């Protein structure tokens, strides 16, 4: 009888498979608040200059260069790359693009880059060229505003005010209009505070804070 059982067992071998090991997936923190803070602070400082807050609107604002390269530029670009990791295409596009904006903007004020001097000291031509530069970013911001229409009120407000800010700054450069530049600076300050609010709402989570901030979710 035992021989018969052994014959059956040998005929129908049962494969004992070892379950695959459980691999813990790496987690990544929310890079949104970091990118928003980098954008907000750099925008705030530049907008104070453009608004003529104790400084002439058309005066130098080279102090923004360091912020534009490192906080608004490099840090925001890194936040955009981390947004790709989280699978957020919108955030990745926004942060990476505006990080590139600040890096390119800061480069204009580096003497070694010779951006302004390449116009042979023709200030009117240089201003017109910067106006076209800002016009391109106005169009891009309009695209981002459309793409944000189903996100939340906080994000929509941010891109709306940024869009209007770029319109006024573009008009200021293309028409050599100081009032438009001042208006763009004032709107930029509002934009910066909205960005800070959105950043704070991302930092105050239910796990880390006793309260949260409403951002008006739509979807």
PDB file of C-alpha atoms in Angstrom:
ATOM      1  CA  UNK A   1       0.000   0.000   0.000  1.00  0.00           C
ATOM      2  CA  UNK A   2       2.802   2.368   0.893  1.00  0.00           C
ATOM      3  CA  UNK A   3       4.457   1.576  -2.422  1.00  0.00           C
ATOM      4  CA  UNK A   4       1.314   2.668  -4.262  1.00  0.00           C
ATOM      5  CA  UNK A   5       1.248   5.968  -2.363  1.00  0.00           C
ATOM      6  CA  UNK A   6       4.869   6.618  -3.207  1.00  0.00           C
ATOM      7  CA  UNK A   7       4.143   5.890  -6.881  1.00  0.00           C
ATOM      8  CA  UNK A   8       1.270   8.412  -6.865  1.00  0.00           C
ATOM      9  CA  UNK A   9       3.420  11.041  -5.142  1.00  0.00           C
ATOM     10  CA  UNK A  10       6.223  10.534  -7.620  1.00  0.00           C
ATOM     11  CA  UNK A  11       3.784  10.753 -10.527  1.00  0.00           C
ATOM     12  CA  UNK A  12       2.110  13.937  -9.349  1.00  0.00           C
ATOM     13  CA  UNK A  13       4.923  16.035  -7.962  1.00  0.00           C
ATOM     14  CA  UNK A  14       3.675  19.117  -6.120  1.00  0.00           C
ATOM     15  CA  UNK A  15       5.835  22.140  -6.798  1.00  0.00           C
ATOM     16  CA  UNK A  16       6.550  24.145  -3.690  1.00  0.00           C
ATOM     17  CA  UNK A  17       7.089  27.724  -4.816  1.00  0.00           C
ATOM     18  CA  UNK A  18       8.631  30.338  -2.580  1.00  0.00           C
ATOM     19  CA  UNK A  19       6.644  33.604  -2.528  1.00  0.00           C
ATOM     20  CA  UNK A  20       8.564  36.588  -3.850  1.00  0.00           C
ATOM     21  CA  UNK A  21      10.089  38.794  -1.192  1.00  0.00           C
ATOM     22  CA  UNK A  22       8.112  41.883  -0.221  1.00  0.00           C
ATOM     23  CA  UNK A  23       9.976  44.959  -1.401  1.00  0.00           C
ATOM     24  CA  UNK A  24       9.071  48.171   0.361  1.00  0.00           C
ATOM     25  CA  UNK A  25       8.324  50.925  -2.146  1.00  0.00           C
ATOM     26  CA  UNK A  26      10.225  54.134  -1.571  1.00  0.00           C
ATOM     27  CA  UNK A  27       8.094  57.071  -0.526  1.00  0.00           C
ATOM     28  CA  UNK A  28       8.687  60.668  -1.530  1.00  0.00           C
ATOM     29  CA  UNK A  29       7.508  63.734   0.339  1.00  0.00           C
ATOM     30  CA  UNK A  30       5.232  66.294  -1.286  1.00  0.00           C
ATOM     31  CA  UNK A  31       7.548  68.684  -3.182  1.00  0.00           C
ATOM     32  CA  UNK A  32       4.721  71.166  -3.836  1.00  0.00           C
ATOM     33  CA  UNK A  33       5.229  73.432  -0.798  1.00  0.00           C
ATOM     34  CA  UNK A  34       8.954  73.693  -1.509  1.00  0.00           C
ATOM     35  CA  UNK A  35       8.386  74.727  -5.121  1.00  0.00           C
ATOM     36  CA  UNK A  36       5.667  77.197  -4.136  1.00  0.00           C
ATOM     37  CA  UNK A  37       7.865  78.794  -1.466  1.00  0.00           C
ATOM     38  CA  UNK A  38      10.744  79.195  -3.913  1.00  0.00           C
ATOM     39  CA  UNK A  39       8.405  80.804  -6.413  1.00  0.00           C
ATOM     40  CA  UNK A  40       6.683  83.007  -3.818  1.00  0.00           C
ATOM     41  CA  UNK A  41       9.764  84.514  -2.186  1.00  0.00           C
ATOM     42  CA  UNK A  42      11.549  85.315  -5.445  1.00  0.00           C
ATOM     43  CA  UNK A  43       8.380  86.796  -6.935  1.00  0.00           C
ATOM     44  CA  UNK A  44       7.793  88.830  -3.774  1.00  0.00           C
ATOM     45  CA  UNK A  45      11.225  90.468  -3.763  1.00  0.00           C
ATOM     46  CA  UNK A  46      11.179  91.250  -7.490  1.00  0.00           C
ATOM     47  CA  UNK A  47       7.623  92.579  -7.296  1.00  0.00           C
ATOM     48  CA  UNK A  48       8.532  94.971  -4.492  1.00  0.00           C
ATOM     49  CA  UNK A  49      11.117  96.463  -6.829  1.00  0.00           C
ATOM     50  CA  UNK A  50       8.693  96.600  -9.766  1.00  0.00           C
ATOM     51  CA  UNK A  51       6.018  98.212  -7.596  1.00  0.00           C
ATOM     52  CA  UNK A  52       8.403 100.984  -6.584  1.00  0.00           C
ATOM     53  CA  UNK A  53       8.258 100.182  -2.877  1.00  0.00           C
ATOM     54  CA  UNK A  54      10.898 102.689  -1.784  1.00  0.00           C
ATOM     55  CA  UNK A  55      12.850 101.984  -4.984  1.00  0.00           C
ATOM     56  CA  UNK A  56      12.354 103.305  -8.480  1.00  0.00           C
ATOM     57  CA  UNK A  57      10.452 100.758 -10.604  1.00  0.00           C
ATOM     58  CA  UNK A  58      12.971 101.123 -13.428  1.00  0.00           C
ATOM     59  CA  UNK A  59      15.939 101.021 -11.056  1.00  0.00           C
ATOM     60  CA  UNK A  60      18.383  98.139 -10.600  1.00  0.00           C
ATOM     61  CA  UNK A  61      17.220  95.001  -8.848  1.00  0.00           C
ATOM     62  CA  UNK A  62      20.338  92.892  -9.004  1.00  0.00           C
ATOM     63  CA  UNK A  63      19.685  91.584  -5.492  1.00  0.00           C
ATOM     64  CA  UNK A  64      17.050  89.347  -7.081  1.00  0.00           C
ATOM     65  CA  UNK A  65      19.740  87.559  -9.103  1.00  0.00           C
ATOM     66  CA  UNK A  66      20.838  85.283  -6.266  1.00  0.00           C
ATOM     67  CA  UNK A  67      17.237  84.318  -5.488  1.00  0.00           C
ATOM     68  CA  UNK A  68      16.507  83.780  -9.163  1.00  0.00           C
ATOM     69  CA  UNK A  69      19.414  81.365  -9.544  1.00  0.00           C
ATOM     70  CA  UNK A  70      19.122  79.371  -6.360  1.00  0.00           C
ATOM     71  CA  UNK A  71      15.742  79.585  -4.627  1.00  0.00           C
ATOM     72  CA  UNK A  72      13.378  80.476  -7.442  1.00  0.00           C
ATOM     73  CA  UNK A  73      15.498  78.685 -10.032  1.00  0.00           C
ATOM     74  CA  UNK A  74      17.432  75.664  -8.802  1.00  0.00           C
ATOM     75  CA  UNK A  75      15.175  74.737  -5.873  1.00  0.00           C
ATOM     76  CA  UNK A  76      12.032  75.088  -7.940  1.00  0.00           C
ATOM     77  CA  UNK A  77      13.558  73.048 -10.761  1.00  0.00           C
ATOM     78  CA  UNK A  78      14.378  70.284  -8.286  1.00  0.00           C
ATOM     79  CA  UNK A  79      10.809  70.413  -6.985  1.00  0.00           C
ATOM     80  CA  UNK A  80       9.618  69.939 -10.552  1.00  0.00           C
ATOM     81  CA  UNK A  81      11.806  66.872 -10.991  1.00  0.00           C
ATOM     82  CA  UNK A  82      10.439  65.401  -7.754  1.00  0.00           C
ATOM     83  CA  UNK A  83       6.904  66.076  -8.987  1.00  0.00           C
ATOM     84  CA  UNK A  84       7.685  63.792 -11.936  1.00  0.00           C
ATOM     85  CA  UNK A  85       8.555  61.124  -9.367  1.00  0.00           C
ATOM     86  CA  UNK A  86       5.161  61.497  -7.689  1.00  0.00           C
ATOM     87  CA  UNK A  87       3.380  61.240 -11.045  1.00  0.00           C
ATOM     88  CA  UNK A  88       2.080  64.828 -10.983  1.00  0.00           C
ATOM     89  CA  UNK A  89       2.521  66.017 -14.564  1.00  0.00           C
ATOM     90  CA  UNK A  90       0.962  69.426 -13.911  1.00  0.00           C
ATOM     91  CA  UNK A  91       3.180  70.181 -10.917  1.00  0.00           C
ATOM     92  CA  UNK A  92       6.258  68.907 -12.719  1.00  0.00           C
ATOM     93  CA  UNK A  93       5.580  71.103 -15.739  1.00  0.00           C
ATOM     94  CA  UNK A  94       4.819  74.187 -13.646  1.00  0.00           C
ATOM     95  CA  UNK A  95       7.745  74.005 -11.230  1.00  0.00           C
ATOM     96  CA  UNK A  96      10.311  72.951 -13.847  1.00  0.00           C
ATOM     97  CA  UNK A  97       9.188  75.674 -16.245  1.00  0.00           C
ATOM     98  CA  UNK A  98       9.126  78.510 -13.735  1.00  0.00           C
ATOM     99  CA  UNK A  99      12.421  77.276 -12.339  1.00  0.00           C
ATOM    100  CA  UNK A 100      13.785  77.682 -15.857  1.00  0.00           C
ATOM    101  CA  UNK A 101      12.167  81.116 -16.024  1.00  0.00           C
ATOM    102  CA  UNK A 102      13.995  82.346 -12.946  1.00  0.00           C
ATOM    103  CA  UNK A 103      17.306  80.879 -14.086  1.00  0.00           C
ATOM    104  CA  UNK A 104      17.017  82.579 -17.471  1.00  0.00           C
ATOM    105  CA  UNK A 105      15.833  85.820 -15.862  1.00  0.00           C
ATOM    106  CA  UNK A 106      18.756  85.868 -13.464  1.00  0.00           C
ATOM    107  CA  UNK A 107      21.197  85.294 -16.312  1.00  0.00           C
ATOM    108  CA  UNK A 108      20.194  88.656 -17.821  1.00  0.00           C
ATOM    109  CA  UNK A 109      21.855  90.430 -14.898  1.00  0.00           C
ATOM    110  CA  UNK A 110      25.152  88.545 -14.950  1.00  0.00           C
ATOM    111  CA  UNK A 111      27.760  90.863 -16.533  1.00  0.00           C
ATOM    112  CA  UNK A 112      29.686  87.952 -17.992  1.00  0.00           C
ATOM    113  CA  UNK A 113      26.620  86.801 -19.906  1.00  0.00           C
ATOM    114  CA  UNK A 114      26.638  90.106 -21.801  1.00  0.00           C
ATOM    115  CA  UNK A 115      22.903  89.900 -22.482  1.00  0.00           C
ATOM    116  CA  UNK A 116      22.133  93.609 -22.276  1.00  0.00           C
ATOM    117  CA  UNK A 117      25.424  94.750 -23.791  1.00  0.00           C
ATOM    118  CA  UNK A 118      24.715  92.627 -26.875  1.00  0.00           C
ATOM    119  CA  UNK A 119      22.080  95.244 -27.799  1.00  0.00           C
ATOM    120  CA  UNK A 120      24.826  97.874 -28.198  1.00  0.00           C
ATOM    121  CA  UNK A 121      23.411  99.989 -25.345  1.00  0.00           C
ATOM    122  CA  UNK A 122      20.097 100.391 -27.181  1.00  0.00           C
ATOM    123  CA  UNK A 123      17.810 100.435 -24.126  1.00  0.00           C
ATOM    124  CA  UNK A 124      14.628 100.701 -26.173  1.00  0.00           C
ATOM    125  CA  UNK A 125      15.484  97.633 -28.231  1.00  0.00           C
ATOM    126  CA  UNK A 126      16.503  95.712 -25.124  1.00  0.00           C
ATOM    127  CA  UNK A 127      13.227  96.593 -23.385  1.00  0.00           C
ATOM    128  CA  UNK A 128      11.273  95.468 -26.438  1.00  0.00           C
ATOM    129  CA  UNK A 129      13.131  92.167 -26.491  1.00  0.00           C
ATOM    130  CA  UNK A 130      12.453  91.611 -22.791  1.00  0.00           C
ATOM    131  CA  UNK A 131       8.815  92.411 -23.535  1.00  0.00           C
ATOM    132  CA  UNK A 132       8.690  89.590 -26.080  1.00  0.00           C
ATOM    133  CA  UNK A 133      10.339  87.340 -23.508  1.00  0.00           C
ATOM    134  CA  UNK A 134       7.637  88.190 -20.976  1.00  0.00           C
ATOM    135  CA  UNK A 135       4.954  87.775 -23.622  1.00  0.00           C
ATOM    136  CA  UNK A 136       6.022  84.170 -24.129  1.00  0.00           C
ATOM    137  CA  UNK A 137       5.727  83.535 -20.398  1.00  0.00           C
ATOM    138  CA  UNK A 138       2.332  85.225 -20.396  1.00  0.00           C
ATOM    139  CA  UNK A 139       1.112  82.750 -22.995  1.00  0.00           C
ATOM    140  CA  UNK A 140       2.570  79.823 -21.049  1.00  0.00           C
ATOM    141  CA  UNK A 141       0.925  81.019 -17.845  1.00  0.00           C
ATOM    142  CA  UNK A 142      -2.405  81.273 -19.681  1.00  0.00           C
ATOM    143  CA  UNK A 143      -1.994  77.641 -20.722  1.00  0.00           C
ATOM    144  CA  UNK A 144      -1.302  76.638 -17.124  1.00  0.00           C
ATOM    145  CA  UNK A 145      -4.332  78.617 -15.962  1.00  0.00           C
ATOM    146  CA  UNK A 146      -6.544  76.661 -18.353  1.00  0.00           C
ATOM    147  CA  UNK A 147      -4.971  73.376 -17.250  1.00  0.00           C
ATOM    148  CA  UNK A 148      -5.671  74.163 -13.578  1.00  0.00           C
ATOM    149  CA  UNK A 149      -9.424  74.732 -13.971  1.00  0.00           C
ATOM    150  CA  UNK A 150     -10.401  71.499 -12.195  1.00  0.00           C
ATOM    151  CA  UNK A 151      -7.850  71.597  -9.375  1.00  0.00           C
ATOM    152  CA  UNK A 152      -8.765  73.966  -6.553  1.00  0.00           C
ATOM    153  CA  UNK A 153      -9.587  77.620  -5.974  1.00  0.00           C
ATOM    154  CA  UNK A 154      -6.191  78.341  -4.426  1.00  0.00           C
ATOM    155  CA  UNK A 155      -4.248  77.081  -7.444  1.00  0.00           C
ATOM    156  CA  UNK A 156      -6.597  78.708  -9.947  1.00  0.00           C
ATOM    157  CA  UNK A 157      -6.257  82.035  -8.104  1.00  0.00           C
ATOM    158  CA  UNK A 158      -2.473  81.711  -8.176  1.00  0.00           C
ATOM    159  CA  UNK A 159      -2.294  81.239 -11.938  1.00  0.00           C
ATOM    160  CA  UNK A 160      -4.960  83.874 -12.587  1.00  0.00           C
ATOM    161  CA  UNK A 161      -3.069  86.586 -10.715  1.00  0.00           C
ATOM    162  CA  UNK A 162       0.235  85.431 -12.193  1.00  0.00           C
ATOM    163  CA  UNK A 163      -1.303  85.640 -15.658  1.00  0.00           C
ATOM    164  CA  UNK A 164      -2.491  89.214 -15.049  1.00  0.00           C
ATOM    165  CA  UNK A 165       0.906  90.066 -13.553  1.00  0.00           C
ATOM    166  CA  UNK A 166       2.709  88.917 -16.693  1.00  0.00           C
ATOM    167  CA  UNK A 167       0.255  90.864 -18.870  1.00  0.00           C
ATOM    168  CA  UNK A 168       1.018  94.090 -17.025  1.00  0.00           C
ATOM    169  CA  UNK A 169       4.784  93.512 -16.988  1.00  0.00           C
ATOM    170  CA  UNK A 170       4.733  92.696 -20.703  1.00  0.00           C
ATOM    171  CA  UNK A 171       2.745  95.849 -21.444  1.00  0.00           C
ATOM    172  CA  UNK A 172       5.168  97.832 -19.317  1.00  0.00           C
ATOM    173  CA  UNK A 173       8.171  96.657 -21.328  1.00  0.00           C
ATOM    174  CA  UNK A 174       6.605  96.804 -24.792  1.00  0.00           C
ATOM    175  CA  UNK A 175       5.110 100.272 -24.230  1.00  0.00           C
ATOM    176  CA  UNK A 176       7.801 101.684 -21.909  1.00  0.00           C
ATOM    177  CA  UNK A 177       4.993 102.256 -19.399  1.00  0.00           C
ATOM    178  CA  UNK A 178       6.063 102.697 -15.800  1.00  0.00           C
ATOM    179  CA  UNK A 179       2.451 102.579 -14.473  1.00  0.00           C
ATOM    180  CA  UNK A 180       2.016  99.131 -16.076  1.00  0.00           C
ATOM    181  CA  UNK A 181       5.233  97.954 -14.450  1.00  0.00           C
ATOM    182  CA  UNK A 182       4.097  99.283 -11.066  1.00  0.00           C
ATOM    183  CA  UNK A 183       0.722  97.573 -11.497  1.00  0.00           C
ATOM    184  CA  UNK A 184       2.516  94.357 -12.435  1.00  0.00           C
ATOM    185  CA  UNK A 185       4.621  94.664  -9.300  1.00  0.00           C
ATOM    186  CA  UNK A 186       1.556  95.141  -7.096  1.00  0.00           C
ATOM    187  CA  UNK A 187      -0.157  92.137  -8.667  1.00  0.00           C
ATOM    188  CA  UNK A 188       3.037  90.141  -8.253  1.00  0.00           C
ATOM    189  CA  UNK A 189       2.987  90.796  -4.506  1.00  0.00           C
ATOM    190  CA  UNK A 190      -0.583  89.473  -4.349  1.00  0.00           C
ATOM    191  CA  UNK A 191       0.520  86.449  -6.400  1.00  0.00           C
ATOM    192  CA  UNK A 192       3.386  85.767  -3.993  1.00  0.00           C
ATOM    193  CA  UNK A 193       1.088  85.739  -0.959  1.00  0.00           C
ATOM    194  CA  UNK A 194      -1.339  83.393  -2.733  1.00  0.00           C
ATOM    195  CA  UNK A 195       1.595  81.072  -3.500  1.00  0.00           C
ATOM    196  CA  UNK A 196       2.659  81.189   0.163  1.00  0.00           C
ATOM    197  CA  UNK A 197      -0.908  80.381   1.234  1.00  0.00           C
ATOM    198  CA  UNK A 198      -0.977  77.365  -1.075  1.00  0.00           C
ATOM    199  CA  UNK A 199       2.413  76.271   0.268  1.00  0.00           C
ATOM    200  CA  UNK A 200       1.213  76.567   3.863  1.00  0.00           C
ATOM    201  CA  UNK A 201      -1.921  74.578   3.074  1.00  0.00           C
ATOM    202  CA  UNK A 202       0.328  71.796   1.799  1.00  0.00           C
ATOM    203  CA  UNK A 203       2.494  71.895   4.920  1.00  0.00           C
ATOM    204  CA  UNK A 204      -0.417  71.815   7.378  1.00  0.00           C
ATOM    205  CA  UNK A 205      -1.539  68.227   6.912  1.00  0.00           C
ATOM    206  CA  UNK A 206      -3.827  66.271   9.245  1.00  0.00           C
ATOM    207  CA  UNK A 207      -0.835  64.213  10.333  1.00  0.00           C
ATOM    208  CA  UNK A 208       1.411  67.159  11.228  1.00  0.00           C
ATOM    209  CA  UNK A 209      -0.898  69.979  12.277  1.00  0.00           C
ATOM    210  CA  UNK A 210      -3.840  70.669  14.575  1.00  0.00           C
ATOM    211  CA  UNK A 211      -5.581  72.588  11.782  1.00  0.00           C
ATOM    212  CA  UNK A 212      -5.584  72.844   8.008  1.00  0.00           C
ATOM    213  CA  UNK A 213      -6.226  75.633   5.533  1.00  0.00           C
ATOM    214  CA  UNK A 214      -9.047  75.422   2.992  1.00  0.00           C
ATOM    215  CA  UNK A 215      -8.024  75.646  -0.663  1.00  0.00           C
ATOM    216  CA  UNK A 216     -11.468  75.163  -2.206  1.00  0.00           C
ATOM    217  CA  UNK A 217     -11.196  71.770  -3.886  1.00  0.00           C
ATOM    218  CA  UNK A 218     -13.273  71.530  -7.054  1.00  0.00           C
ATOM    219  CA  UNK A 219     -12.925  67.973  -8.381  1.00  0.00           C
TER     220      UNK A 219
END
